[in-house]
PDB file of C-alpha atoms in Angstrom:
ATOM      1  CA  UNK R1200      43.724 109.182 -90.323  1.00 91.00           C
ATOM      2  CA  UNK R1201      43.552 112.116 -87.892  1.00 92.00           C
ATOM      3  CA  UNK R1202      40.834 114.376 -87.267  1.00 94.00           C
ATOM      4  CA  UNK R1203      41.185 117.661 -90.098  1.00 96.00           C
ATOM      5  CA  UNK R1204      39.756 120.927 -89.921  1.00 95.00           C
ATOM      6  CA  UNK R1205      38.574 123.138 -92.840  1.00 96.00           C
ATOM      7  CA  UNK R1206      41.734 125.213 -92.034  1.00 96.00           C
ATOM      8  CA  UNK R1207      44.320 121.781 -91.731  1.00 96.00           C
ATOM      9  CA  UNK R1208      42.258 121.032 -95.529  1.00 96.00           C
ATOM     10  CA  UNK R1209      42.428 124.744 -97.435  1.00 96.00           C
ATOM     11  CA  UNK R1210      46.306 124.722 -96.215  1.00 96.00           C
ATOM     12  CA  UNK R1211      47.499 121.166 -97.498  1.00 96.00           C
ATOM     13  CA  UNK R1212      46.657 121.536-101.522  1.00 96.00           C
ATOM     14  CA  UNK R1213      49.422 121.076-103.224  1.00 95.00           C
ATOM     15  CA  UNK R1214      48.693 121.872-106.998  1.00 94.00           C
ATOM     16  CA  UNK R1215      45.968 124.854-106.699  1.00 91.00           C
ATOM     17  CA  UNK R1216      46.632 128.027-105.572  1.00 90.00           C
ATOM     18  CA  UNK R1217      45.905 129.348-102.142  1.00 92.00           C
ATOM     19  CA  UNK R1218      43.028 131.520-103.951  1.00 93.00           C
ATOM     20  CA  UNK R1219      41.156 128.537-105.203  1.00 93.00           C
ATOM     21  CA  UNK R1220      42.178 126.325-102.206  1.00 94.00           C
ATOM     22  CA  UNK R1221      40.017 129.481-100.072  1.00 94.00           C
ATOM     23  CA  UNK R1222      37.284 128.736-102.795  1.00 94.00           C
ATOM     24  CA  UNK R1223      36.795 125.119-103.000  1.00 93.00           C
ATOM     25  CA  UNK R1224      33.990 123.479-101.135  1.00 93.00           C
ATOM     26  CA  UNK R1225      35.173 121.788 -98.106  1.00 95.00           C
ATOM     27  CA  UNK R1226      32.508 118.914 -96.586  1.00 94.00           C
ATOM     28  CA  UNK R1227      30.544 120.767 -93.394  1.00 93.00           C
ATOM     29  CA  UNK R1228      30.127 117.548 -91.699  1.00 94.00           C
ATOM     30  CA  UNK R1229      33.856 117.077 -90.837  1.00 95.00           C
ATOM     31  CA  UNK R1230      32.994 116.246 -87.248  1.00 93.00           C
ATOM     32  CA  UNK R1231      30.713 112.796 -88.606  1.00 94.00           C
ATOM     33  CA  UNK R1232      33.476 111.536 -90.438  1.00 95.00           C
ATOM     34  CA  UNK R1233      34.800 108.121 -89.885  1.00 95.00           C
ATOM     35  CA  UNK R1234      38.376 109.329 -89.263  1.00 96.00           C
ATOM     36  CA  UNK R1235      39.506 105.851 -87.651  1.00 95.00           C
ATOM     37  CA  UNK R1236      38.613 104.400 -90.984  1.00 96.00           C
ATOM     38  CA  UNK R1237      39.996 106.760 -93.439  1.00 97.00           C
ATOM     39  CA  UNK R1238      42.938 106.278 -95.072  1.00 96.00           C
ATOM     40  CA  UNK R1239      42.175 109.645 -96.673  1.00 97.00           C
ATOM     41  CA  UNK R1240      39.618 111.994 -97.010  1.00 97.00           C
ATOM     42  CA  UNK R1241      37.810 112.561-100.488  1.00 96.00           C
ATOM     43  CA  UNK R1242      34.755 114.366-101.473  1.00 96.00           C
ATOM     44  CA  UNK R1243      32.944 115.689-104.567  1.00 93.00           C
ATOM     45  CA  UNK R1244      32.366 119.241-104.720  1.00 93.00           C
ATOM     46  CA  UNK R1245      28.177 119.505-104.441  1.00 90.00           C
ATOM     47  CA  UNK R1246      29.053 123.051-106.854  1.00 89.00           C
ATOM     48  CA  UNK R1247      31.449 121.325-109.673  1.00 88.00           C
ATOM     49  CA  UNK R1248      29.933 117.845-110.434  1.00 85.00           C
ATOM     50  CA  UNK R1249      33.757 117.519-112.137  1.00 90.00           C
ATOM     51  CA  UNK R1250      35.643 118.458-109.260  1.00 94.00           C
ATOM     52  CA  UNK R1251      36.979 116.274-106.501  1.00 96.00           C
ATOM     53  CA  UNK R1252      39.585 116.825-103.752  1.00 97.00           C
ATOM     54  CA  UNK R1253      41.434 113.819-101.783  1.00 96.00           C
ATOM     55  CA  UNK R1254      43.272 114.966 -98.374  1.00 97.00           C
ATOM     56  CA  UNK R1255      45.932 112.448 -97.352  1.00 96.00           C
ATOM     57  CA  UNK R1256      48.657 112.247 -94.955  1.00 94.00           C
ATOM     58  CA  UNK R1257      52.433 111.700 -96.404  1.00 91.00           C
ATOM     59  CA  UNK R1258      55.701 111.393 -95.136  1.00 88.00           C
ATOM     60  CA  UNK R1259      54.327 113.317 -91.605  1.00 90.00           C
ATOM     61  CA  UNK R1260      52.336 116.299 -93.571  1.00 93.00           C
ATOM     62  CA  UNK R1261      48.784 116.954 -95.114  1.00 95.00           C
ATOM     63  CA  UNK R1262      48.709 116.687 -98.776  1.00 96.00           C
ATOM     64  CA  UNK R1263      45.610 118.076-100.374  1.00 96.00           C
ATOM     65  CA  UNK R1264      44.795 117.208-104.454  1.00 96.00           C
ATOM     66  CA  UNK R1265      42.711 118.861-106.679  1.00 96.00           C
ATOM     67  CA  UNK R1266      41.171 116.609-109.079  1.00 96.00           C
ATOM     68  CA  UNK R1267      39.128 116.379-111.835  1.00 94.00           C
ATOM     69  CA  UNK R1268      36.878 113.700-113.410  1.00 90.00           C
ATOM     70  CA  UNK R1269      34.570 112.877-116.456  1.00 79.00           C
ATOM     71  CA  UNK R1270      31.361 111.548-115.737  1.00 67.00           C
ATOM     72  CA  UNK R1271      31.122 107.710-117.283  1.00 57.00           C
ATOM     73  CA  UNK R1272      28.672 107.630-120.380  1.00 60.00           C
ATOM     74  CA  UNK R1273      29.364 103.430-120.660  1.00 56.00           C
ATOM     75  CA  UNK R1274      26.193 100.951-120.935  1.00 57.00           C
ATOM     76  CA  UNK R1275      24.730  99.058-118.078  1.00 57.00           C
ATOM     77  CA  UNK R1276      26.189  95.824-117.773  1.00 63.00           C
ATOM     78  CA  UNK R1277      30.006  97.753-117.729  1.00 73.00           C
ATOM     79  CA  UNK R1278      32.196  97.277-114.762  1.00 80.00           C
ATOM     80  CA  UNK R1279      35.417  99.147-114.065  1.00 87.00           C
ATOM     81  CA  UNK R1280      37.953  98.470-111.118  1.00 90.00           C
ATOM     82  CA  UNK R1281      39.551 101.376-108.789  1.00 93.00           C
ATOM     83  CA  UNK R1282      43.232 100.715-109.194  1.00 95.00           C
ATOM     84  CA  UNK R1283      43.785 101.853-105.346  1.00 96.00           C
ATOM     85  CA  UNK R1284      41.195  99.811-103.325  1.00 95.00           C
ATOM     86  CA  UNK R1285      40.675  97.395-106.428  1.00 94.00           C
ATOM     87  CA  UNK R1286      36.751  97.243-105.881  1.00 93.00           C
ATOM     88  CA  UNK R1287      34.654  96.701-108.743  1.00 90.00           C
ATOM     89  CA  UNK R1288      31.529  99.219-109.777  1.00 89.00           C
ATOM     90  CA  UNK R1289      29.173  99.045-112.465  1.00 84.00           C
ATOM     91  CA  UNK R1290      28.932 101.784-114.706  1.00 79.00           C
ATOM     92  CA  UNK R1291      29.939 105.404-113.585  1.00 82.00           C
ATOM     93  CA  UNK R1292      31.199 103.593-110.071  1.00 88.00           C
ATOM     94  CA  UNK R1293      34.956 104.278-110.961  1.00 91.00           C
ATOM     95  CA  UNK R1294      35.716 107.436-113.065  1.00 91.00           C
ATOM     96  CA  UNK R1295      39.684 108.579-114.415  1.00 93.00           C
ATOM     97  CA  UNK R1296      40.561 111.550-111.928  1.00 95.00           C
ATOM     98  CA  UNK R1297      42.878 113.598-113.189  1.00 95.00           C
ATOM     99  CA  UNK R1298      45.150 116.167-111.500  1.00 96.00           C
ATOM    100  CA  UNK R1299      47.607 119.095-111.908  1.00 95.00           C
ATOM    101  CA  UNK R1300      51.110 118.270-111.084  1.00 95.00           C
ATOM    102  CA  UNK R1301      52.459 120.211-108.151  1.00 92.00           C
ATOM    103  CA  UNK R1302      54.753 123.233-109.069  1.00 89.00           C
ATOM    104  CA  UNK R1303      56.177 124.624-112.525  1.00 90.00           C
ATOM    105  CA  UNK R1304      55.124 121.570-114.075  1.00 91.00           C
ATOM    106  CA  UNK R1305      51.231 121.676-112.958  1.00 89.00           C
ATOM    107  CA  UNK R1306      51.262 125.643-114.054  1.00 89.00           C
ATOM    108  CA  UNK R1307      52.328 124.316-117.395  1.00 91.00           C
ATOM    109  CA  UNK R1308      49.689 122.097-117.791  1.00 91.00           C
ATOM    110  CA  UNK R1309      50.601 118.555-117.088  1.00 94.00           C
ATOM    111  CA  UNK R1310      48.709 116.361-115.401  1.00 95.00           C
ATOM    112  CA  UNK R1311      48.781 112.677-113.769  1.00 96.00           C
ATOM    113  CA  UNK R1312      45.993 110.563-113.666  1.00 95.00           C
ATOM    114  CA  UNK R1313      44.286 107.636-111.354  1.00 95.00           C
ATOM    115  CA  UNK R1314      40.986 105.066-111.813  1.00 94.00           C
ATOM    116  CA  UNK R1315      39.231 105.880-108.929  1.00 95.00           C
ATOM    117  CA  UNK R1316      35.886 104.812-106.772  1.00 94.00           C
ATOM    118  CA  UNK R1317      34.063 108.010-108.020  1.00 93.00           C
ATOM    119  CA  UNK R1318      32.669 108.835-104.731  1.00 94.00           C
ATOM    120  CA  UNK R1319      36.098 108.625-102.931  1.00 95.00           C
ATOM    121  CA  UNK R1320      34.871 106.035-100.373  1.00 96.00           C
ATOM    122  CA  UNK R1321      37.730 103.394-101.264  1.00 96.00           C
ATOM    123  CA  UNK R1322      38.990 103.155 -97.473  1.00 96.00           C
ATOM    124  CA  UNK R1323      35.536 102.446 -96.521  1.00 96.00           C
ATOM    125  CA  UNK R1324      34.857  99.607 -99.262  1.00 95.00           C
ATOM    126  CA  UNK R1325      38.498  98.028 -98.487  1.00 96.00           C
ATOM    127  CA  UNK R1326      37.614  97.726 -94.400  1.00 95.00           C
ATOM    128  CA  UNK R1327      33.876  96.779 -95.299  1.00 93.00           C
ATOM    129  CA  UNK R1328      31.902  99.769 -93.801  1.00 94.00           C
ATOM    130  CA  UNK R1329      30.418 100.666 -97.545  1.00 94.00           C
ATOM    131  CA  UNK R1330      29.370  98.158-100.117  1.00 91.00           C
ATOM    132  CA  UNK R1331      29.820  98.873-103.661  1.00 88.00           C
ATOM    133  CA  UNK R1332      26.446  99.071-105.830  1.00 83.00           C
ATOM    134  CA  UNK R1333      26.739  95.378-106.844  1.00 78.00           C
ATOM    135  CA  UNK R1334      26.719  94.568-102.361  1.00 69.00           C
ATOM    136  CA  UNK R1335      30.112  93.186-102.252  1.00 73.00           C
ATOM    137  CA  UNK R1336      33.717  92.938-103.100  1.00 79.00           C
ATOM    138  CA  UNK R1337      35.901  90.431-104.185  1.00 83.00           C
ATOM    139  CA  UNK R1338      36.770  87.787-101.626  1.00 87.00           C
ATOM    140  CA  UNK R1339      40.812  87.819-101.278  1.00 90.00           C
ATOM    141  CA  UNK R1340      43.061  85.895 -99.417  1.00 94.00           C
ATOM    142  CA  UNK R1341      45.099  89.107 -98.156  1.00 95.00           C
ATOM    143  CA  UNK R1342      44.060  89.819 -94.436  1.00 96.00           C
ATOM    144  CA  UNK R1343      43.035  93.605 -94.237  1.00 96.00           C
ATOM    145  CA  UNK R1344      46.599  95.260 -92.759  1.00 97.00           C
ATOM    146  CA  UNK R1345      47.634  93.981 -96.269  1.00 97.00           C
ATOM    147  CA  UNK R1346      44.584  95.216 -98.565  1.00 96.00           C
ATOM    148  CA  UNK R1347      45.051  98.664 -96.484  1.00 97.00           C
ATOM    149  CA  UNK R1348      48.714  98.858 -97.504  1.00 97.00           C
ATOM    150  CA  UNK R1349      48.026  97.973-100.529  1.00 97.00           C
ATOM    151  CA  UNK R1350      45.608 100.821-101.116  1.00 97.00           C
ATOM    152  CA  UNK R1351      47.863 103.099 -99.566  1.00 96.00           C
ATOM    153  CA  UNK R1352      50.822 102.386-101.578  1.00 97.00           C
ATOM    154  CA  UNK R1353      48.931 102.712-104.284  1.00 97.00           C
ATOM    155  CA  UNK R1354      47.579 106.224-103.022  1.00 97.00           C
ATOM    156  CA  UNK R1355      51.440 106.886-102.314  1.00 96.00           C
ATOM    157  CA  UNK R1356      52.358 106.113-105.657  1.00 96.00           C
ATOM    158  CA  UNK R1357      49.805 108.636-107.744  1.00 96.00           C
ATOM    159  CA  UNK R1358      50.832 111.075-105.364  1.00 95.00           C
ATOM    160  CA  UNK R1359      54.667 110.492-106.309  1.00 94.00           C
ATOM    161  CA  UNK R1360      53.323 111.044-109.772  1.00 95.00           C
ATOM    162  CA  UNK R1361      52.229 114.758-108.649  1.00 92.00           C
ATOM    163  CA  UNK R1362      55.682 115.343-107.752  1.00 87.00           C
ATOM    164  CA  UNK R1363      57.928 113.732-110.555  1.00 77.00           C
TER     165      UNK R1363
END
């Protein structure tokens, strides 16, 4: 993924208004980020612990989500699995983020929804630069090019969902 500035994030939400896009918390250390090994950028808001935003690229634009999540209450010995990176956490690692659909449909109040590493860092557990909690991942037999498009398609496909 590219380099993005604050500006390149407020200006690529699709399903908030350009009021709360000015609002929302955008990370201050843009300029540390990993960009060569982000397939998109996500990040809690420190304000909201409920709120998330993801920043992708698709089809040649920025596409900025807001998201929501709940907070896991399940016991200790639970794991969940992100369905776009498919790494495992235990409990409150992967939490159901939930967004507004883009346009008339979003301002009605439908939503889509995606199981999700919690603190965004799937591109970074799929290329091995973050371990989950538990220190590693799943050994597969796909070479990374394919676990990467896997994870993006999947990415591509919840963001289809925004749109449908």
């Amino acid at each position: 993924m590219r380099s993005l500035t604050e500006q390149d994030i407020r200006n690529s939400f699709v399903n908030c208004s350009k009021g709360e896009a000015k609002r929302l918390a955008v990370p201050r250390d843009l300029a540390e980020r990993p960009w060569d090994d982000l397939d998109f950028l996500g990040w809690r808001d420190p304000g909201a612990p409920d709120r998330s935003y993801l920043v992708t690229e698709r089809q040649g634009r920025l596409v900025g989500v807001a998201m929501r999540f709940q907070t896991a209450q399940r016991g200790f010995l639970h794991r969940s699995m992100c369905s776009l990176c498919l790494t495992t956490h235990p409990r409150g690692g992967v939490s159901l983020m939930t967004a507004r659909k883009a346009g008339a449909a979003g301002r009605e109040g439908n939503s889509v929804g995606v199981y999700m590493c919690t603190d965004l860092a799937c591109s970074l557990y799929v290329r091995g630069k973050k371990l989950p909690e538990t220190g590693a991942r799943f050994e597969e037999s796909l070479t990374l090019e394919e676990q990467i498009d896997r994870t993006t398609g999947h990415l591509a496909a919840f963001l289809d969902k925004l749109y449908a």
